[in-house]
PDB file of N, CA and C in Angstrom:
ATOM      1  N   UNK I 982     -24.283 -13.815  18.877  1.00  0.00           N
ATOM      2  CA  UNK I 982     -23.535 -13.266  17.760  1.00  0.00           C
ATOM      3  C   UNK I 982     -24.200 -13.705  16.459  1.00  0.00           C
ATOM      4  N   UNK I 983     -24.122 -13.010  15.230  1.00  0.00           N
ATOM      5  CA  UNK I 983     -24.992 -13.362  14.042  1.00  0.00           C
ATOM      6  C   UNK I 983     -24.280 -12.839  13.051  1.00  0.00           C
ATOM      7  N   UNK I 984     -23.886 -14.498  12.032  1.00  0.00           N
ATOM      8  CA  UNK I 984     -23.176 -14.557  11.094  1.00  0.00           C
ATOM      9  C   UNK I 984     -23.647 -13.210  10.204  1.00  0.00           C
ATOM     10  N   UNK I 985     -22.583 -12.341   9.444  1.00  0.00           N
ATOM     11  CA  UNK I 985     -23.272 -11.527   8.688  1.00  0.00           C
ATOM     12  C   UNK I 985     -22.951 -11.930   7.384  1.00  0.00           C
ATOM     13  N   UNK I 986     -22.252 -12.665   7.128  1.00  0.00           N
ATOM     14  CA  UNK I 986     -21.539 -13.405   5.593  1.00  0.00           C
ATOM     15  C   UNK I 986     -22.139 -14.925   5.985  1.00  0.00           C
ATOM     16  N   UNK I 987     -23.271 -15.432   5.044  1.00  0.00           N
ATOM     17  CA  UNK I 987     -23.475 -16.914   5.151  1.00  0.00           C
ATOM     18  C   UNK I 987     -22.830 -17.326   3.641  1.00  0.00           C
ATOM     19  N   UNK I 988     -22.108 -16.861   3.322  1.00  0.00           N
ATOM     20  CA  UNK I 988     -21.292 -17.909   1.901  1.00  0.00           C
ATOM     21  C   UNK I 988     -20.575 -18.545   2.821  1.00  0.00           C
ATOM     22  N   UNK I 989     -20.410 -19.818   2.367  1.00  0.00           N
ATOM     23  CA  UNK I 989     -19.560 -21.062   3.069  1.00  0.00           C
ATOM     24  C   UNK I 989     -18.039 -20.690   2.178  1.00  0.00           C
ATOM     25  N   UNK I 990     -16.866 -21.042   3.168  1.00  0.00           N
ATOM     26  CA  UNK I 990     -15.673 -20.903   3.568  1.00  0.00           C
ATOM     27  C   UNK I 990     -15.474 -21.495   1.842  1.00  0.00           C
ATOM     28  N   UNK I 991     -16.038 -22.748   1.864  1.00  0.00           N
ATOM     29  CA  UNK I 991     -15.578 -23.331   0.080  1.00  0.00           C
ATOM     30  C   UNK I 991     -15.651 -22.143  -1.302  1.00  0.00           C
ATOM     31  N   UNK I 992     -16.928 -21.227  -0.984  1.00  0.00           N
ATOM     32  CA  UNK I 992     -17.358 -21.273  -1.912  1.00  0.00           C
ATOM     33  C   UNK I 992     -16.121 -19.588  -2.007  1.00  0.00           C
ATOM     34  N   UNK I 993     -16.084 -18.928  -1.009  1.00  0.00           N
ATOM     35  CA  UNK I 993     -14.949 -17.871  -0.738  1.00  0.00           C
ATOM     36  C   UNK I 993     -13.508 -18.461  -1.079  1.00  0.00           C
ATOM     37  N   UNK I 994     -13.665 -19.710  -1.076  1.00  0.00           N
ATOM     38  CA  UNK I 994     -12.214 -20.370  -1.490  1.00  0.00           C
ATOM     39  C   UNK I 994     -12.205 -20.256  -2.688  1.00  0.00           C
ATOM     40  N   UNK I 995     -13.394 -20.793  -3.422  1.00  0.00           N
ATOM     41  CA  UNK I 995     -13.565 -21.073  -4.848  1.00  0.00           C
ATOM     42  C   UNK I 995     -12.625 -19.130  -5.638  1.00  0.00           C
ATOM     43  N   UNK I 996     -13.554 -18.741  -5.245  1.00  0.00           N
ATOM     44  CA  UNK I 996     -13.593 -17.444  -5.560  1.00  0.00           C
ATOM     45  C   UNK I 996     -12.490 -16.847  -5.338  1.00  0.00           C
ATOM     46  N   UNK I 997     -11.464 -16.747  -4.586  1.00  0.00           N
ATOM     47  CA  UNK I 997     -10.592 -16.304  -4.436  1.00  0.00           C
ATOM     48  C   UNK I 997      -9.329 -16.851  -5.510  1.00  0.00           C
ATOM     49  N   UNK I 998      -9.581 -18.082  -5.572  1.00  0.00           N
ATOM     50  CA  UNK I 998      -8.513 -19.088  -6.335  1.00  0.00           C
ATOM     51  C   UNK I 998      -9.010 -18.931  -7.996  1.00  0.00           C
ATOM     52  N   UNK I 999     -10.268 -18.603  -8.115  1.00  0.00           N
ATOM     53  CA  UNK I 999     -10.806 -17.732  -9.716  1.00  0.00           C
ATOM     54  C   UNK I 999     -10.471 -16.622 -10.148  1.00  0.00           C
ATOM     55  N   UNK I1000      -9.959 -15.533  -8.672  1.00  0.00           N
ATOM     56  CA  UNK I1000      -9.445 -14.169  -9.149  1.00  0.00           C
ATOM     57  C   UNK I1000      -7.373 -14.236  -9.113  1.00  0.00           C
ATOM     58  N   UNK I1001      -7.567 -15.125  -8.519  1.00  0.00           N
ATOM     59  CA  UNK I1001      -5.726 -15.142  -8.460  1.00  0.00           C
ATOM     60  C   UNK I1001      -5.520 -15.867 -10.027  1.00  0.00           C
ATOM     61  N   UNK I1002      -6.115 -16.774 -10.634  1.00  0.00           N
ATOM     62  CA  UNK I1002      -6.033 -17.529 -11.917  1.00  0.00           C
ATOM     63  C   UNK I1002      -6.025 -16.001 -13.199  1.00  0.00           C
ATOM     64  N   UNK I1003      -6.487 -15.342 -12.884  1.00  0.00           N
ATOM     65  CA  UNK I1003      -6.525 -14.333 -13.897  1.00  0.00           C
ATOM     66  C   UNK I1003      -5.334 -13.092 -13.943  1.00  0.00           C
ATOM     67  N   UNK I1004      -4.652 -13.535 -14.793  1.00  0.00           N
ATOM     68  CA  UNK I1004      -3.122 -12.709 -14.408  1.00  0.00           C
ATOM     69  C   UNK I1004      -3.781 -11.278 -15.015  1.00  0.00           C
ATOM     70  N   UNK I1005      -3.067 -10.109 -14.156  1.00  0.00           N
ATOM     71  CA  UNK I1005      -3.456  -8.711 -14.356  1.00  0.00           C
ATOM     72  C   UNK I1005      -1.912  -8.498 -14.365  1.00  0.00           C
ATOM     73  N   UNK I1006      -1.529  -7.577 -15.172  1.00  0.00           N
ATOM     74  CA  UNK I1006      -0.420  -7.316 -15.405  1.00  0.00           C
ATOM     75  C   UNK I1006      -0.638  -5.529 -15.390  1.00  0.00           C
ATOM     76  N   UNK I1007      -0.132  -5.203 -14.141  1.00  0.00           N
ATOM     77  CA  UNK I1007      -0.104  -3.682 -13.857  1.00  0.00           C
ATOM     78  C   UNK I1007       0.325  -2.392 -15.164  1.00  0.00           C
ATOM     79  N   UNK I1008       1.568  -3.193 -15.394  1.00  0.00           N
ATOM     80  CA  UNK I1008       2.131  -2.328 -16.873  1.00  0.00           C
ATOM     81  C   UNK I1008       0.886  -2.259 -18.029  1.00  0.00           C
ATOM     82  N   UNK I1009       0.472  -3.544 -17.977  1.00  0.00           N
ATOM     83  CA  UNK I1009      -0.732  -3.860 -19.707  1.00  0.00           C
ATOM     84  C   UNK I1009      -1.509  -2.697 -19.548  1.00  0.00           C
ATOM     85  N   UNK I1010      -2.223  -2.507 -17.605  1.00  0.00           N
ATOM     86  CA  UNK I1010      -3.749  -1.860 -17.229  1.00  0.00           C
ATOM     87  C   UNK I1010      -2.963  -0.313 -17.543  1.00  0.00           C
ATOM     88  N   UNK I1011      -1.801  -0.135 -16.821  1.00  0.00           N
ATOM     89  CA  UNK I1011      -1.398   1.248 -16.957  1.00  0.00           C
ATOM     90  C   UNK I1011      -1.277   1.940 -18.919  1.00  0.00           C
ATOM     91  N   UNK I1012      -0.570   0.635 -19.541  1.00  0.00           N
ATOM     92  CA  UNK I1012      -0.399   0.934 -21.087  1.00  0.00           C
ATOM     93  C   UNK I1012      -1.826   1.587 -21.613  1.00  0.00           C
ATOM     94  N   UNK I1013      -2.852   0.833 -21.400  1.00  0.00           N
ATOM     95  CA  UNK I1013      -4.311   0.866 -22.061  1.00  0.00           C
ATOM     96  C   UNK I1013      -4.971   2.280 -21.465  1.00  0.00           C
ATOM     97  N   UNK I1014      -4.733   2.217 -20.239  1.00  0.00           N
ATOM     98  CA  UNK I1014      -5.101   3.366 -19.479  1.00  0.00           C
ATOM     99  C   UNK I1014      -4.829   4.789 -20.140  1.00  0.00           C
ATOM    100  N   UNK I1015      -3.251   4.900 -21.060  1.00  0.00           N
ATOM    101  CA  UNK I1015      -2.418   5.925 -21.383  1.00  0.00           C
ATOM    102  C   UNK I1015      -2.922   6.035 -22.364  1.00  0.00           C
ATOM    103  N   UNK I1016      -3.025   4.983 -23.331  1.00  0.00           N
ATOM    104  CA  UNK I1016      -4.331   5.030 -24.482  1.00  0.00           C
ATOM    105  C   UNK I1016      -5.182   5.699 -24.593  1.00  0.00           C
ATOM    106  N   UNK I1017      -5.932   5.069 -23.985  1.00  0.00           N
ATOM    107  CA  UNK I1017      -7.426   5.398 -23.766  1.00  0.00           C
ATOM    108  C   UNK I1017      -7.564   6.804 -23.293  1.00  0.00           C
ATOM    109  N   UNK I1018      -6.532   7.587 -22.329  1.00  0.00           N
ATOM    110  CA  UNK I1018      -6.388   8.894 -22.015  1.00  0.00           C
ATOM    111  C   UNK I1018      -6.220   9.761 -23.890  1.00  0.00           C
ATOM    112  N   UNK I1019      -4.858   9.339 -24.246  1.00  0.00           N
ATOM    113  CA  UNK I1019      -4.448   9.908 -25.520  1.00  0.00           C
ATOM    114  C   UNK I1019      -5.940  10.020 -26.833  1.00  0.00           C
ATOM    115  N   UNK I1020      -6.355   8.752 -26.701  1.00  0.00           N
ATOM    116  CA  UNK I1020      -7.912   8.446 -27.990  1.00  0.00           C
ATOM    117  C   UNK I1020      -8.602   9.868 -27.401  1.00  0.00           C
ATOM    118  N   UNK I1021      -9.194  10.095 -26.093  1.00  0.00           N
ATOM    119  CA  UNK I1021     -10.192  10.631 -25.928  1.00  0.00           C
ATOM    120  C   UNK I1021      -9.583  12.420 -25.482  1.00  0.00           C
ATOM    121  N   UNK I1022      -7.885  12.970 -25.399  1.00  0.00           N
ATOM    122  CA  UNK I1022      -7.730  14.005 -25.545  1.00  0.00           C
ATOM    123  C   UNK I1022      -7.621  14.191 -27.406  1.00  0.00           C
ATOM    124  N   UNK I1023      -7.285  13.359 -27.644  1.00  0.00           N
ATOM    125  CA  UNK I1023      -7.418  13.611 -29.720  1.00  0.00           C
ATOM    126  C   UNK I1023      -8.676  13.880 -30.133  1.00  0.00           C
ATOM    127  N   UNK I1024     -10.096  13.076 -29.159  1.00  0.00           N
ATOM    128  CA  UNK I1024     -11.540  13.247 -29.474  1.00  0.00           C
ATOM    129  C   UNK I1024     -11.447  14.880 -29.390  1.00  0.00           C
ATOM    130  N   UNK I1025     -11.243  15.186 -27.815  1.00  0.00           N
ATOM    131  CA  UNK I1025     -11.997  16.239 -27.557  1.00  0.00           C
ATOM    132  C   UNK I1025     -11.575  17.438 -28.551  1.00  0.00           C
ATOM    133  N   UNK I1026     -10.194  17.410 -29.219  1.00  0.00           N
ATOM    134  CA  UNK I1026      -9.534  18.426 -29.979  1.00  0.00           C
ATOM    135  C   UNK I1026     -10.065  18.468 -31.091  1.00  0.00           C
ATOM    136  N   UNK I1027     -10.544  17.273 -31.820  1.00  0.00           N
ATOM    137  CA  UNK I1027     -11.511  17.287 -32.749  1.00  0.00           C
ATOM    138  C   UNK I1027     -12.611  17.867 -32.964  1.00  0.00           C
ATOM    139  N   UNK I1028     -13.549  17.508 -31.756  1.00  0.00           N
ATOM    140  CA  UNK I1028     -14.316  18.507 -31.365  1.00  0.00           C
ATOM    141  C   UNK I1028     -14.485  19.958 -31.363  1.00  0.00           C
ATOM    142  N   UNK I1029     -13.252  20.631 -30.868  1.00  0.00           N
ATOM    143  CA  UNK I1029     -13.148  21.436 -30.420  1.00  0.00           C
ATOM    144  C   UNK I1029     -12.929  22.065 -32.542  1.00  0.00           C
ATOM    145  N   UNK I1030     -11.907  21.436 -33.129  1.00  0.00           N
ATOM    146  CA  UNK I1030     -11.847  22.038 -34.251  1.00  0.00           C
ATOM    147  C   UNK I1030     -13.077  21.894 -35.137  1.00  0.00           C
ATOM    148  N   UNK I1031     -13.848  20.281 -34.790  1.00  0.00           N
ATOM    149  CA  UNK I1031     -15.275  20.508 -35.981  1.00  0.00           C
ATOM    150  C   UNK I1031     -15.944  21.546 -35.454  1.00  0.00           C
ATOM    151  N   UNK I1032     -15.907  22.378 -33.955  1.00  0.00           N
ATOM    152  CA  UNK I1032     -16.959  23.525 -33.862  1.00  0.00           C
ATOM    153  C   UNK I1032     -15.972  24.462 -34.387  1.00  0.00           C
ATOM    154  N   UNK I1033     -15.534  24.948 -34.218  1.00  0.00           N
ATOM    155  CA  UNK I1033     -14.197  25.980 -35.000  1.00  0.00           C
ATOM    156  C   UNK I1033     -14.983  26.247 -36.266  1.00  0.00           C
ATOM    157  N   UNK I1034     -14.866  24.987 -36.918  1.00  0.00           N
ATOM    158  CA  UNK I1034     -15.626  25.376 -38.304  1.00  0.00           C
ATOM    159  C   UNK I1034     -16.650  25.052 -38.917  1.00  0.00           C
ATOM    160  N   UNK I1035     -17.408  24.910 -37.885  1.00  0.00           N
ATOM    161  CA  UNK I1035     -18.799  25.272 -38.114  1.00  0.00           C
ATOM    162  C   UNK I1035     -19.546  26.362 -37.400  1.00  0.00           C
ATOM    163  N   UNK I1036     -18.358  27.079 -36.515  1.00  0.00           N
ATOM    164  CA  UNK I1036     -18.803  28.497 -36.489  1.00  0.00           C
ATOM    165  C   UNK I1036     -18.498  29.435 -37.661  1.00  0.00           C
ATOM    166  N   UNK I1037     -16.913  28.862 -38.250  1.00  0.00           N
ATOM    167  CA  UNK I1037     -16.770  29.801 -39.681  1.00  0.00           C
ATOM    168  C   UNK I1037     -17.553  29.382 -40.883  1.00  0.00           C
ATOM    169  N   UNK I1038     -18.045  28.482 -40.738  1.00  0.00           N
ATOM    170  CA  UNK I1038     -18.993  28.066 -42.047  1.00  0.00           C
ATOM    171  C   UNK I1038     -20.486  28.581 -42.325  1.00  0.00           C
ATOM    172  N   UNK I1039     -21.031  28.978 -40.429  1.00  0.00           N
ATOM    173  CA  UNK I1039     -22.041  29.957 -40.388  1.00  0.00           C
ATOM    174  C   UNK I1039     -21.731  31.145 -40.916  1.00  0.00           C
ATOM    175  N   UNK I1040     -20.441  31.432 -40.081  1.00  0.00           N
ATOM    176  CA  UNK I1040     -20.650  33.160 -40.267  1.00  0.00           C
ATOM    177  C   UNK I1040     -20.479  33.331 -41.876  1.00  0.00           C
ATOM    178  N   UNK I1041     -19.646  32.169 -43.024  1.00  0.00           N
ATOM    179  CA  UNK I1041     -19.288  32.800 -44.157  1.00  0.00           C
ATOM    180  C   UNK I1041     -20.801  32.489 -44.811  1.00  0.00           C
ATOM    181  N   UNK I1042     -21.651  31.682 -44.112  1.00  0.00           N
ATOM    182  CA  UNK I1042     -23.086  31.504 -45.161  1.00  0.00           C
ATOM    183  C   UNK I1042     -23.673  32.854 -44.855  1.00  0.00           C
ATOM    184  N   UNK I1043     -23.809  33.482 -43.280  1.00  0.00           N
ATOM    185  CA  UNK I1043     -24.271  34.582 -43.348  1.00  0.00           C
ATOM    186  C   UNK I1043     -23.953  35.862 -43.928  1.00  0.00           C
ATOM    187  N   UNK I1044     -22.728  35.946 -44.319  1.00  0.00           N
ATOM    188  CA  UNK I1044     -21.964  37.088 -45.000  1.00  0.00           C
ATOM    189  C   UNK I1044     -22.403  36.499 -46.861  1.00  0.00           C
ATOM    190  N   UNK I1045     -22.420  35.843 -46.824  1.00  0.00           N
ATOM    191  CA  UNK I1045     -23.066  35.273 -48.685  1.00  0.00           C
ATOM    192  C   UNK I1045     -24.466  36.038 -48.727  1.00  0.00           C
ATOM    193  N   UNK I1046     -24.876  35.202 -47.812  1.00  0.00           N
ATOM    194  CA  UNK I1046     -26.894  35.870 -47.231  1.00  0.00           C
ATOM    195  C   UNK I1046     -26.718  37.342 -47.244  1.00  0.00           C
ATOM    196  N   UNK I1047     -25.802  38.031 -47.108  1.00  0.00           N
ATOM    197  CA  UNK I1047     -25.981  39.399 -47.206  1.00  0.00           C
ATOM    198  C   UNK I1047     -25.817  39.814 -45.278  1.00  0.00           C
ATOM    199  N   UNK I1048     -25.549  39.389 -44.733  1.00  0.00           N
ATOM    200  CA  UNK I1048     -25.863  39.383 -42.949  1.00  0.00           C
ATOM    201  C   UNK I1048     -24.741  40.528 -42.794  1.00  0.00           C
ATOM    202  N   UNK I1049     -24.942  40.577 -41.387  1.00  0.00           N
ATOM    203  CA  UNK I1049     -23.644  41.529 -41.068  1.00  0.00           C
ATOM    204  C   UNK I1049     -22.502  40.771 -40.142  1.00  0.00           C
ATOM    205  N   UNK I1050     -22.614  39.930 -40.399  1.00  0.00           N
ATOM    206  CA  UNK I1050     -21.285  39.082 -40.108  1.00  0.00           C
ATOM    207  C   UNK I1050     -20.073  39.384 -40.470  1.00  0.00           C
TER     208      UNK I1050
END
């Protein structure tokens, strides 16, 4: 038979007792999560309106230019 994990039992101890020390609080990850959703649907709408008008800002330079816009 052949060990496939050679970390010693301590050092998996260590490690385990380093991730339980770090409190995660489900509500905080879910709060930030809802955030971070809300920041980046406000980005994309932004987006969506700076092209808005910088398609009308072409077409009114081309209608100045004389274009057939």
């Amino acid at each position: 038979m052949r060990i496939l994990n050679e970390v010693p039992l301590s050092k998996i101890k260590e490690i385990r007792e380093a991730q339980e020390s770090i409190p995660i609080s489900l509500d905080a990850l879910g709060l930030e999560l809802v955030q971070e959703k809300l920041a980046h649907a406000q980005t994309k709408e932004l987006v969506k309106t700076l092209g808005q008008e910088l398609v009308q800002t072409k077409l009114d330079i081309a209608r100045l230019k004389g274009g057939n816009a």
